[in-house]
PDB file of C-alpha atoms in Angstrom:
ATOM      1  CA  MET A   1      -9.552 -25.288  -0.771  1.00  0.00           C
ATOM      2  CA  CYS A   2      -8.060 -23.675   2.312  1.00  0.00           C
ATOM      3  CA  PHE A   3      -6.652 -20.177   2.267  1.00  0.00           C
ATOM      4  CA  LYS A   4      -6.010 -17.529   4.855  1.00  0.00           C
ATOM      5  CA  ALA A   5      -7.150 -14.200   3.510  1.00  0.00           C
ATOM      6  CA  GLN A   6      -5.777 -11.135   5.202  1.00  0.00           C
ATOM      7  CA  PHE A   7      -8.184  -8.260   5.459  1.00  0.00           C
ATOM      8  CA  ASN A   8      -7.623  -4.982   7.266  1.00  0.00           C
ATOM      9  CA  VAL A   9      -3.889  -5.504   7.536  1.00  0.00           C
ATOM     10  CA  GLY A  10      -2.233  -2.561   9.237  1.00  0.00           C
ATOM     11  CA  ALA A  11       1.337  -1.340   9.066  1.00  0.00           C
ATOM     12  CA  GLU A  12       3.166   1.725  10.304  1.00  0.00           C
ATOM     13  CA  ARG A  13       6.427   2.858   8.721  1.00  0.00           C
ATOM     14  CA  PHE A  14       8.850   5.721   9.274  1.00  0.00           C
ATOM     15  CA  ILE A  15       9.492   7.606   6.034  1.00  0.00           C
ATOM     16  CA  ARG A  16      12.349  10.082   5.947  1.00  0.00           C
ATOM     17  CA  ASP A  17      11.179  12.169   2.961  1.00  0.00           C
ATOM     18  CA  TRP A  18       7.500  11.760   2.078  1.00  0.00           C
ATOM     19  CA  GLN A  19       7.742  14.101  -0.913  1.00  0.00           C
ATOM     20  CA  THR A  20       9.960  11.698  -2.898  1.00  0.00           C
ATOM     21  CA  THR A  21       8.679   8.359  -1.560  1.00  0.00           C
ATOM     22  CA  GLU A  22       6.534   5.913  -3.539  1.00  0.00           C
ATOM     23  CA  VAL A  23       4.546   3.219  -1.763  1.00  0.00           C
ATOM     24  CA  ILE A  24       4.177   0.026  -3.806  1.00  0.00           C
ATOM     25  CA  LEU A  25       1.528  -2.408  -2.562  1.00  0.00           C
ATOM     26  CA  SER A  26       1.214  -5.899  -3.989  1.00  0.00           C
ATOM     27  CA  VAL A  27      -1.821  -8.173  -3.785  1.00  0.00           C
ATOM     28  CA  ARG A  28      -0.997 -11.879  -3.910  1.00  0.00           C
ATOM     29  CA  ASP A  29      -2.876 -15.173  -4.052  1.00  0.00           C
ATOM     30  CA  LEU A  30      -1.107 -17.673  -1.807  1.00  0.00           C
ATOM     31  CA  ARG A  31      -3.082 -20.790  -2.714  1.00  0.00           C
ATOM     32  CA  MET A  32      -0.920 -23.799  -3.564  1.00  0.00           C
ATOM     33  CA  TYR A  33      -1.999 -24.216  -7.197  1.00  0.00           C
ATOM     34  CA  GLU A  34      -1.079 -20.706  -8.292  1.00  0.00           C
ATOM     35  CA  HIS A  35       2.093 -20.504 -10.404  1.00  0.00           C
ATOM     36  CA  ASP A  36       2.295 -16.701 -10.436  1.00  0.00           C
ATOM     37  CA  PRO A  37       0.503 -15.488  -7.306  1.00  0.00           C
ATOM     38  CA  LEU A  38       0.738 -11.747  -8.052  1.00  0.00           C
ATOM     39  CA  ILE A  39      -2.804 -10.512  -8.640  1.00  0.00           C
ATOM     40  CA  GLY A  40      -1.787  -6.891  -9.083  1.00  0.00           C
ATOM     41  CA  ILE A  41       0.073  -3.909  -7.708  1.00  0.00           C
ATOM     42  CA  VAL A  42      -0.745  -0.324  -6.779  1.00  0.00           C
ATOM     43  CA  VAL A  43       1.909   2.407  -6.946  1.00  0.00           C
ATOM     44  CA  LEU A  44       1.215   5.482  -4.813  1.00  0.00           C
ATOM     45  CA  PRO A  45       3.565   8.474  -4.910  1.00  0.00           C
ATOM     46  CA  LEU A  46       3.051  10.048  -1.484  1.00  0.00           C
ATOM     47  CA  ALA A  47       3.507  13.611  -2.751  1.00  0.00           C
ATOM     48  CA  ASP A  48       0.492  13.153  -5.058  1.00  0.00           C
ATOM     49  CA  THR A  49      -1.475  11.108  -2.540  1.00  0.00           C
ATOM     50  CA  PHE A  50      -1.210  13.660   0.259  1.00  0.00           C
ATOM     51  CA  LYS A  51      -1.367  16.784  -1.927  1.00  0.00           C
ATOM     52  CA  GLN A  52      -4.886  17.830  -0.854  1.00  0.00           C
ATOM     53  CA  ARG A  53      -5.277  16.202   2.578  1.00  0.00           C
ATOM     54  CA  SER A  54      -3.423  14.192   5.188  1.00  0.00           C
ATOM     55  CA  GLN A  55      -5.774  11.179   5.251  1.00  0.00           C
ATOM     56  CA  ILE A  56      -7.176   9.059   2.427  1.00  0.00           C
ATOM     57  CA  ASN A  57      -9.640   6.183   2.206  1.00  0.00           C
ATOM     58  CA  GLU A  58     -10.054   5.334  -1.478  1.00  0.00           C
ATOM     59  CA  TYR A  59     -10.269   2.495  -3.982  1.00  0.00           C
ATOM     60  CA  PHE A  60      -7.333   1.987  -6.357  1.00  0.00           C
ATOM     61  CA  SER A  61      -7.255  -0.232  -9.457  1.00  0.00           C
ATOM     62  CA  LEU A  62      -4.857  -3.173  -9.554  1.00  0.00           C
ATOM     63  CA  SER A  63      -2.449  -3.405 -12.476  1.00  0.00           C
ATOM     64  CA  GLY A  64       0.488  -5.494 -13.617  1.00  0.00           C
ATOM     65  CA  GLY A  65      -0.626  -8.934 -12.469  1.00  0.00           C
ATOM     66  CA  ILE A  66      -2.776 -11.882 -13.477  1.00  0.00           C
ATOM     67  CA  GLY A  67      -5.945 -10.481 -11.935  1.00  0.00           C
ATOM     68  CA  HIS A  68      -8.042  -7.388 -11.968  1.00  0.00           C
ATOM     69  CA  GLY A  69     -10.130  -5.429  -9.529  1.00  0.00           C
ATOM     70  CA  ARG A  70      -9.753  -2.730  -6.952  1.00  0.00           C
ATOM     71  CA  VAL A  71      -8.280  -2.528  -3.485  1.00  0.00           C
ATOM     72  CA  ARG A  72      -9.359  -0.117  -0.773  1.00  0.00           C
ATOM     73  CA  ILE A  73      -6.440   1.660   0.865  1.00  0.00           C
ATOM     74  CA  SER A  74      -6.572   3.887   3.920  1.00  0.00           C
ATOM     75  CA  MET A  75      -3.519   5.993   4.750  1.00  0.00           C
ATOM     76  CA  VAL A  76      -2.844   8.669   7.360  1.00  0.00           C
ATOM     77  CA  PHE A  77       0.083  11.092   7.334  1.00  0.00           C
ATOM     78  CA  ARG A  78       1.402  11.884  10.791  1.00  0.00           C
ATOM     79  CA  SER A  79       4.360  14.197  11.119  1.00  0.00           C
ATOM     80  CA  ILE A  80       6.827  13.753  13.939  1.00  0.00           C
ATOM     81  CA  GLN A  81       9.591  15.974  15.189  1.00  0.00           C
ATOM     82  CA  LEU A  82      12.935  14.328  15.835  1.00  0.00           C
ATOM     83  CA  GLN A  83      16.052  15.751  17.342  1.00  0.00           C
ATOM     84  CA  ALA A  84      19.393  14.269  16.355  1.00  0.00           C
ATOM     85  CA  PRO A  85      21.444  12.915  19.257  1.00  0.00           C
ATOM     86  CA  ARG A  86      24.551  14.908  20.154  1.00  0.00           C
TER      87      ARG A  86
END
């Protein structure tokens, strides 16, 4: 049994409108004998997630897959100011 688990995977994305955006995270099992590798998903509407504060570090329950459990998600909201080119 050989698998490459990915822990502490980081990503940074530009989001145009955070008040209407939903982040959907999927947790998969990539071992060869799995027919349906989706363990579960987490749906996070950013307007609800960042309603009280601009940084979170919480556990969220997995749903909609063959497994169960929780996943710890850390997110930081950073605003940027852009100026359109002329």
